[in-house]
mmCIF file of C-alpha atoms in Angstrom:
data_model
loop_
_atom_site.group_PDB
_atom_site.id
_atom_site.type_symbol
_atom_site.label_atom_id
_atom_site.label_comp_id
_atom_site.label_asym_id
_atom_site.label_seq_id
_atom_site.Cartn_x
_atom_site.Cartn_y
_atom_site.Cartn_z
ATOM 1 C CA MET A 728 23.259 -9.827 1.937
ATOM 2 C CA SER A 729 22.713 -13.253 0.712
ATOM 3 C CA PRO A 730 19.911 -14.815 2.789
ATOM 4 C CA LEU A 731 22.543 -17.927 2.380
ATOM 5 C CA ILE A 732 25.394 -17.809 4.835
ATOM 6 C CA GLU A 733 28.509 -21.278 5.358
ATOM 7 C CA ILE A 734 28.904 -23.294 8.486
ATOM 8 C CA THR A 735 32.697 -21.514 7.438
ATOM 9 C CA ASP A 736 31.585 -17.621 7.813
ATOM 10 C CA PRO A 737 32.484 -16.413 11.859
ATOM 11 C CA LYS A 738 29.038 -14.973 12.060
ATOM 12 C CA ILE A 739 27.588 -17.886 13.255
ATOM 13 C CA PHE A 740 29.876 -18.285 16.258
ATOM 14 C CA ASP A 741 28.676 -14.331 17.298
ATOM 15 C CA PRO A 742 27.276 -14.177 20.413
ATOM 16 C CA SER A 743 25.369 -11.066 19.373
ATOM 17 C CA VAL A 744 23.296 -13.618 15.947
ATOM 18 C CA ILE A 745 20.730 -15.148 17.912
ATOM 19 C CA ILE A 746 20.434 -18.663 15.939
ATOM 20 C CA VAL A 747 17.165 -20.571 15.397
ATOM 21 C CA ASP A 748 16.752 -24.467 15.195
ATOM 22 C CA VAL A 749 13.436 -24.658 13.918
ATOM 23 C CA ARG A 750 12.632 -28.698 14.025
ATOM 24 C CA ALA A 751 10.116 -30.205 12.863
ATOM 25 C CA GLY A 752 7.875 -33.420 13.549
ATOM 26 C CA ALA A 753 6.848 -35.884 17.050
ATOM 27 C CA ASN A 754 10.143 -36.233 18.198
ATOM 28 C CA ALA A 755 11.799 -32.676 17.213
ATOM 29 C CA ARG A 756 12.627 -31.751 20.290
ATOM 30 C CA GLU A 757 14.223 -35.021 20.850
ATOM 31 C CA ARG A 758 16.136 -34.098 18.038
ATOM 32 C CA TYR A 759 17.178 -30.494 19.189
ATOM 33 C CA PHE A 760 18.185 -32.827 21.994
ATOM 34 C CA GLN A 761 20.743 -35.022 20.195
ATOM 35 C CA GLY A 762 22.038 -32.361 19.144
ATOM 36 C CA HIS A 763 22.366 -28.858 17.726
ATOM 37 C CA LEU A 764 24.751 -26.102 17.319
ATOM 38 C CA PRO A 765 26.151 -24.516 20.659
ATOM 39 C CA ASN A 766 23.260 -21.514 21.818
ATOM 40 C CA ALA A 767 20.793 -22.065 18.915
ATOM 41 C CA ILE A 768 17.307 -21.603 19.987
ATOM 42 C CA PHE A 769 14.551 -24.719 20.195
ATOM 43 C CA ALA A 770 11.287 -23.516 17.485
ATOM 44 C CA THR A 771 9.424 -26.210 16.180
ATOM 45 C CA LEU A 772 7.276 -25.086 12.828
ATOM 46 C CA ASP A 773 3.888 -26.172 14.831
ATOM 47 C CA ASP A 774 4.166 -23.670 17.738
ATOM 48 C CA ASP A 775 6.324 -21.519 17.203
ATOM 49 C CA LEU A 776 5.285 -20.864 13.083
ATOM 50 C CA ALA A 777 2.138 -21.607 12.698
ATOM 51 C CA ALA A 778 -1.080 -21.658 14.518
ATOM 52 C CA HIS A 779 -3.595 -24.057 14.570
ATOM 53 C CA PRO A 780 -6.825 -24.652 12.896
ATOM 54 C CA ASP A 781 -10.260 -25.990 14.359
ATOM 55 C CA ALA A 782 -10.586 -26.193 9.985
ATOM 56 C CA PRO A 783 -8.104 -26.023 7.811
ATOM 57 C CA ALA A 784 -10.225 -25.769 5.025
ATOM 58 C CA VAL A 785 -9.740 -21.843 6.123
ATOM 59 C CA GLY A 786 -6.401 -21.026 6.165
ATOM 60 C CA GLY A 787 -4.173 -24.805 5.143
ATOM 61 C CA ARG A 788 -2.550 -26.972 8.180
ATOM 62 C CA HIS A 789 -0.234 -24.475 8.610
ATOM 63 C CA PRO A 790 -1.573 -20.767 8.110
ATOM 64 C CA LEU A 791 0.709 -18.075 10.114
ATOM 65 C CA PRO A 792 0.557 -17.409 13.025
ATOM 66 C CA SER A 793 -1.152 -13.848 13.896
ATOM 67 C CA LEU A 794 1.143 -11.058 14.334
ATOM 68 C CA GLN A 795 1.073 -10.425 17.748
ATOM 69 C CA ASP A 796 1.691 -14.121 18.686
ATOM 70 C CA PHE A 797 4.633 -13.952 16.354
ATOM 71 C CA ALA A 798 5.598 -10.872 17.997
ATOM 72 C CA GLU A 799 5.796 -12.470 21.273
ATOM 73 C CA THR A 800 7.799 -15.602 20.472
ATOM 74 C CA LEU A 801 10.208 -13.345 18.682
ATOM 75 C CA THR A 802 10.287 -10.776 21.687
ATOM 76 C CA ARG A 803 11.104 -14.564 23.465
ATOM 77 C CA TRP A 804 14.113 -14.809 21.445
ATOM 78 C CA GLY A 805 15.839 -11.995 22.507
ATOM 79 C CA LEU A 806 14.998 -10.309 19.127
ATOM 80 C CA THR A 807 14.710 -6.811 17.687
ATOM 81 C CA PRO A 808 14.600 -5.428 14.463
ATOM 82 C CA ASP A 809 18.222 -5.030 13.386
ATOM 83 C CA THR A 810 19.068 -8.547 15.511
ATOM 84 C CA HIS A 811 21.091 -9.915 13.012
ATOM 85 C CA VAL A 812 19.234 -13.934 12.933
ATOM 86 C CA ILE A 813 20.159 -17.098 11.490
ATOM 87 C CA VAL A 814 18.138 -19.730 10.719
ATOM 88 C CA TYR A 815 18.143 -23.994 10.410
ATOM 89 C CA ASP A 816 16.325 -27.332 10.286
ATOM 90 C CA ASP A 817 17.152 -30.845 10.160
ATOM 91 C CA LYS A 818 16.179 -31.101 6.984
ATOM 92 C CA SER A 819 18.735 -28.902 4.694
ATOM 93 C CA ALA A 820 15.589 -25.627 5.077
ATOM 94 C CA ALA A 821 12.013 -27.375 3.795
ATOM 95 C CA MET A 822 11.285 -28.014 7.420
ATOM 96 C CA GLY A 823 11.325 -24.407 8.919
ATOM 97 C CA GLY A 824 13.958 -23.227 8.430
ATOM 98 C CA ALA A 825 12.763 -21.619 5.272
ATOM 99 C CA ARG A 826 9.902 -20.892 7.046
ATOM 100 C CA LEU A 827 10.827 -18.482 9.806
ATOM 101 C CA TRP A 828 14.113 -17.505 6.939
ATOM 102 C CA TRP A 829 10.075 -16.136 4.942
ATOM 103 C CA MET A 830 8.406 -15.024 7.705
ATOM 104 C CA LEU A 831 10.971 -12.687 8.483
ATOM 105 C CA ARG A 832 11.559 -10.851 5.240
ATOM 106 C CA SER A 833 7.189 -10.272 5.330
ATOM 107 C CA ILE A 834 7.251 -8.708 7.578
ATOM 108 C CA GLY A 835 10.264 -6.881 7.519
ATOM 109 C CA HIS A 836 13.424 -8.124 9.390
ATOM 110 C CA THR A 837 15.841 -8.531 6.417
ATOM 111 C CA ASN A 838 19.141 -9.113 8.829
ATOM 112 C CA VAL A 839 18.346 -13.057 8.546
ATOM 113 C CA GLN A 840 20.100 -16.242 6.359
ATOM 114 C CA VAL A 841 19.768 -19.326 6.738
ATOM 115 C CA LEU A 842 22.551 -21.905 7.585
ATOM 116 C CA ASP A 843 23.087 -23.896 3.312
ATOM 117 C CA GLY A 844 22.703 -27.432 4.412
ATOM 118 C CA GLY A 845 21.300 -27.330 7.685
ATOM 119 C CA LEU A 846 22.700 -29.331 10.355
ATOM 120 C CA LYS A 847 23.945 -32.494 8.548
ATOM 121 C CA ALA A 848 26.848 -28.981 6.469
ATOM 122 C CA ALA A 849 27.438 -28.878 10.381
ATOM 123 C CA THR A 850 28.438 -32.066 11.404
ATOM 124 C CA ASP A 851 30.340 -32.396 8.400
ATOM 125 C CA ALA A 852 32.334 -29.938 8.849
ATOM 126 C CA GLY A 853 32.818 -31.156 12.689
ATOM 127 C CA VAL A 854 31.243 -28.638 13.906
ATOM 128 C CA GLU A 855 31.139 -29.898 17.887
ATOM 129 C CA LEU A 856 27.632 -30.113 18.374
ATOM 130 C CA SER A 857 25.137 -29.134 22.118
ATOM 131 C CA THR A 858 22.881 -30.982 24.337
ATOM 132 C CA ALA A 859 21.942 -28.559 26.564
ATOM 133 C CA ASP A 860 18.712 -27.369 26.784
ATOM 134 C CA TYR A 861 19.472 -22.873 25.298
ATOM 135 C CA GLN A 862 17.185 -20.436 26.971
ATOM 136 C CA PRO A 863 17.447 -17.663 25.776
ATOM 137 C CA THR A 864 16.841 -13.941 26.758
ATOM 138 C CA ALA A 865 13.366 -12.638 26.356
ATOM 139 C CA ALA A 866 14.469 -8.501 24.368
ATOM 140 C CA ALA A 867 13.777 -5.763 27.338
ATOM 141 C CA VAL A 868 11.732 -4.321 24.781
ATOM 142 C CA THR A 869 8.983 -5.773 23.038
ATOM 143 C CA TYR A 870 9.257 -6.803 18.819
ATOM 144 C CA PRO A 871 6.763 -3.980 17.865
ATOM 145 C CA ILE A 872 4.004 -5.729 16.501
ATOM 146 C CA PRO A 873 3.960 -5.965 12.578
ATOM 147 C CA GLU A 874 1.925 -4.516 9.975
ATOM 148 C CA GLU A 875 0.554 -7.692 8.230
ATOM 149 C CA TYR A 876 2.504 -10.675 6.681
ATOM 150 C CA LYS A 877 3.198 -9.428 3.089
ATOM 151 C CA HIS A 878 3.888 -11.148 -0.212
ATOM 152 C CA THR A 879 1.435 -13.607 0.564
ATOM 153 C CA VAL A 880 -2.283 -14.680 -1.753
ATOM 154 C CA ASP A 881 -5.747 -15.523 -0.415
ATOM 155 C CA LEU A 882 -7.500 -18.794 -2.956
ATOM 156 C CA GLU A 883 -9.308 -15.935 -4.972
ATOM 157 C CA GLU A 884 -6.637 -14.499 -6.015
ATOM 158 C CA VAL A 885 -4.911 -18.184 -6.622
ATOM 159 C CA LYS A 886 -7.632 -19.184 -9.158
ATOM 160 C CA GLN A 887 -7.211 -16.362 -11.229
ATOM 161 C CA ALA A 888 -3.619 -16.568 -11.403
ATOM 162 C CA ALA A 889 -3.614 -20.788 -12.180
ATOM 163 C CA GLN A 890 -5.164 -19.269 -15.665
ATOM 164 C CA ASP A 891 -4.562 -15.966 -16.058
ATOM 165 C CA GLU A 892 -1.347 -16.291 -18.865
ATOM 166 C CA GLY A 893 0.419 -13.551 -17.582
ATOM 167 C CA ARG A 894 1.111 -15.042 -14.256
ATOM 168 C CA VAL A 895 2.089 -18.445 -12.406
ATOM 169 C CA VAL A 896 1.165 -20.464 -10.019
ATOM 170 C CA ILE A 897 4.297 -22.578 -8.950
ATOM 171 C CA ASP A 898 3.306 -26.273 -7.170
ATOM 172 C CA VAL A 899 6.760 -27.826 -5.054
ATOM 173 C CA ARG A 900 5.349 -30.666 -3.860
ATOM 174 C CA GLU A 901 6.848 -33.648 -5.082
ATOM 175 C CA GLY A 902 5.197 -34.954 -9.300
ATOM 176 C CA ALA A 903 3.058 -38.173 -7.611
ATOM 177 C CA ARG A 904 0.822 -36.147 -5.705
ATOM 178 C CA TYR A 905 0.588 -33.283 -8.391
ATOM 179 C CA GLN A 906 0.081 -36.192 -10.733
ATOM 180 C CA GLY A 907 -2.513 -37.837 -8.394
ATOM 181 C CA LEU A 908 -1.047 -40.530 -7.910
ATOM 182 C CA THR A 909 -0.611 -40.382 -4.039
ATOM 183 C CA GLU A 910 -1.565 -38.362 -0.946
ATOM 184 C CA PRO A 911 -0.285 -39.402 1.904
ATOM 185 C CA LEU A 912 -1.930 -35.414 4.229
ATOM 186 C CA ASP A 913 -4.152 -34.110 2.819
ATOM 187 C CA LEU A 914 -7.560 -35.486 1.730
ATOM 188 C CA VAL A 915 -8.185 -35.046 -2.062
ATOM 189 C CA ALA A 916 -4.890 -35.907 -4.424
ATOM 190 C CA GLY A 917 -4.185 -33.970 -7.281
ATOM 191 C CA HIS A 918 -3.543 -30.181 -7.599
ATOM 192 C CA ILE A 919 -4.941 -26.986 -8.641
ATOM 193 C CA PRO A 920 -6.119 -26.742 -12.581
ATOM 194 C CA GLY A 921 -3.959 -24.983 -14.491
ATOM 195 C CA ALA A 922 -0.310 -24.601 -11.978
ATOM 196 C CA VAL A 923 2.149 -26.242 -12.946
ATOM 197 C CA ASN A 924 4.974 -28.383 -11.226
ATOM 198 C CA LEU A 925 8.497 -27.903 -9.419
ATOM 199 C CA PHE A 926 9.051 -30.342 -7.033
ATOM 200 C CA TYR A 927 11.344 -28.062 -3.960
ATOM 201 C CA SER A 928 13.914 -30.603 -3.596
ATOM 202 C CA ASN A 929 15.171 -29.687 -7.277
ATOM 203 C CA SER A 930 16.589 -26.589 -6.239
ATOM 204 C CA LEU A 931 19.021 -28.739 -3.722
ATOM 205 C CA SER A 932 22.411 -30.770 -5.076
ATOM 206 C CA PRO A 933 23.107 -34.456 -3.956
ATOM 207 C CA GLU A 934 24.154 -32.567 -0.358
ATOM 208 C CA GLY A 935 21.559 -30.763 1.200
ATOM 209 C CA LYS A 936 23.015 -27.390 -0.836
ATOM 210 C CA TYR A 937 21.243 -25.412 -2.245
ATOM 211 C CA LEU A 938 22.769 -24.833 -6.087
ATOM 212 C CA THR A 939 24.539 -22.340 -6.644
ATOM 213 C CA SER A 940 22.785 -19.272 -7.716
ATOM 214 C CA GLN A 941 23.349 -19.299 -11.453
ATOM 215 C CA ALA A 942 22.011 -22.909 -12.001
ATOM 216 C CA LEU A 943 19.370 -21.706 -9.594
ATOM 217 C CA ALA A 944 18.764 -19.075 -11.937
ATOM 218 C CA SER A 945 18.140 -21.333 -15.066
ATOM 219 C CA LEU A 946 16.181 -23.884 -13.661
ATOM 220 C CA TYR A 947 13.605 -20.875 -12.791
ATOM 221 C CA LYS A 948 13.453 -19.515 -15.042
ATOM 222 C CA ASP A 949 12.569 -22.444 -17.156
ATOM 223 C CA THR A 950 9.760 -22.792 -14.692
ATOM 224 C CA ILE A 951 8.680 -18.557 -15.007
ATOM 225 C CA GLY A 952 9.787 -18.254 -18.267
ATOM 226 C CA ASP A 953 9.292 -14.080 -18.803
ATOM 227 C CA ILE A 954 6.706 -13.670 -16.277
ATOM 228 C CA LYS A 955 7.801 -11.125 -13.713
ATOM 229 C CA PRO A 956 8.999 -12.246 -9.786
ATOM 230 C CA GLU A 957 6.232 -9.987 -8.400
ATOM 231 C CA ASN A 958 3.292 -12.494 -10.590
ATOM 232 C CA VAL A 959 4.802 -15.542 -9.724
ATOM 233 C CA ILE A 960 2.792 -17.600 -6.896
ATOM 234 C CA VAL A 961 4.380 -20.250 -5.362
ATOM 235 C CA HIS A 962 2.512 -22.919 -3.332
ATOM 236 C CA CYS A 963 3.510 -26.843 -1.626
ATOM 237 C CA GLY A 964 1.124 -28.360 0.914
ATOM 238 C CA SER A 965 0.817 -26.547 3.132
ATOM 239 C CA GLY A 966 2.974 -23.402 2.820
ATOM 240 C CA VAL A 967 5.967 -23.832 4.043
ATOM 241 C CA THR A 968 8.577 -26.566 2.255
ATOM 242 C CA ALA A 969 7.343 -23.489 -0.714
ATOM 243 C CA CYS A 970 8.630 -21.395 1.687
ATOM 244 C CA HIS A 971 12.353 -23.346 0.416
ATOM 245 C CA THR A 972 11.701 -22.696 -3.384
ATOM 246 C CA LEU A 973 11.007 -18.565 -1.990
ATOM 247 C CA LEU A 974 14.969 -18.992 -0.446
ATOM 248 C CA GLY A 975 15.724 -20.362 -3.560
ATOM 249 C CA MET A 976 14.187 -17.758 -6.382
ATOM 250 C CA GLU A 977 15.496 -15.448 -3.541
ATOM 251 C CA HIS A 978 19.418 -16.482 -3.439
ATOM 252 C CA ALA A 979 18.999 -17.111 -7.781
ATOM 253 C CA GLY A 980 18.395 -12.859 -7.698
ATOM 254 C CA ILE A 981 14.602 -13.515 -8.629
ATOM 255 C CA THR A 982 12.596 -11.500 -5.490
ATOM 256 C CA GLY A 983 9.236 -10.551 -5.323
ATOM 257 C CA PRO A 984 7.123 -13.630 -6.184
ATOM 258 C CA LYS A 985 3.852 -14.634 -3.547
ATOM 259 C CA LEU A 986 3.270 -17.510 -1.180
ATOM 260 C CA TYR A 987 0.341 -18.604 -1.280
ATOM 261 C CA VAL A 988 0.048 -19.603 2.596
ATOM 262 C CA GLY A 989 -3.069 -22.263 2.221
ATOM 263 C CA SER A 990 -1.903 -24.660 -0.603
ATOM 264 C CA TRP A 991 -2.984 -27.471 -1.067
ATOM 265 C CA SER A 992 -4.739 -28.792 2.365
ATOM 266 C CA GLU A 993 -6.788 -25.636 1.508
ATOM 267 C CA TRP A 994 -7.551 -25.513 -1.573
ATOM 268 C CA SER A 995 -7.812 -29.532 -1.076
ATOM 269 C CA ARG A 996 -11.100 -28.968 1.379
ATOM 270 C CA ARG A 997 -13.117 -26.505 -0.923
ATOM 271 C CA GLY A 998 -14.754 -28.548 -3.069
ATOM 272 C CA LEU A 999 -12.693 -26.487 -5.704
ATOM 273 C CA PRO A 1000 -11.828 -27.992 -9.034
ATOM 274 C CA ILE A 1001 -9.137 -30.334 -9.338
ATOM 275 C CA ALA A 1002 -6.690 -31.840 -11.557
ATOM 276 C CA THR A 1003 -4.474 -34.275 -12.001
ATOM 277 C CA GLN A 1004 -1.492 -36.173 -13.471
#
């Protein structure tokens, strides 16, 4: 199954498919009520796709929810392990859509796709949006609690990988943050020594949709070179937009890169070496 789906695909309006609209930010619910796909479940990055850390120095600003909490959320949304799920957000999948896709794939739920272009693709196609408060029906059977989130790495592994010529750590934040010229969200500006920069939005067309799989493969190849996918680690500020790049890699046929969930929000709070420029 392709990780992406087009708004013209009739499966988006199949009643057996569960659609999840993931928003981020303080006005997330307000934006949802301004217009969403019919029968789309409202979800938020902060409440549904992340735990609430007491200290971002351990796990970053958006640590993964416990496996039990995530299973309970999926049950509340009506999912079973076989459910076809389509997810989207209003930021070309960069602020929640790809994160939910990655989380589901990480626990072994493979029947999930992301709407390419997100909400904008729907409005551009003339889809009539809904302003209703859609409430899902909980699944009759509790979603099994997964054993783990696969394809993640911790801070110690990132330390080693960033200095290993046989591995690569990719920082997908914008260049000014990577170079230490500005830092709007975390305490210290800069990047992990040894990490390379590939801004996540380079994967998108001007219309906010992913480039073709061939164009993406070429883009990522320029950064990865001959390094095996399983030796690639992707991170961002807090483990969210990194999933956007991981989705792009999957679409390009690059399967196996790992996510550093804590990302810069964890690294920058641990008194570790920091590089700039």
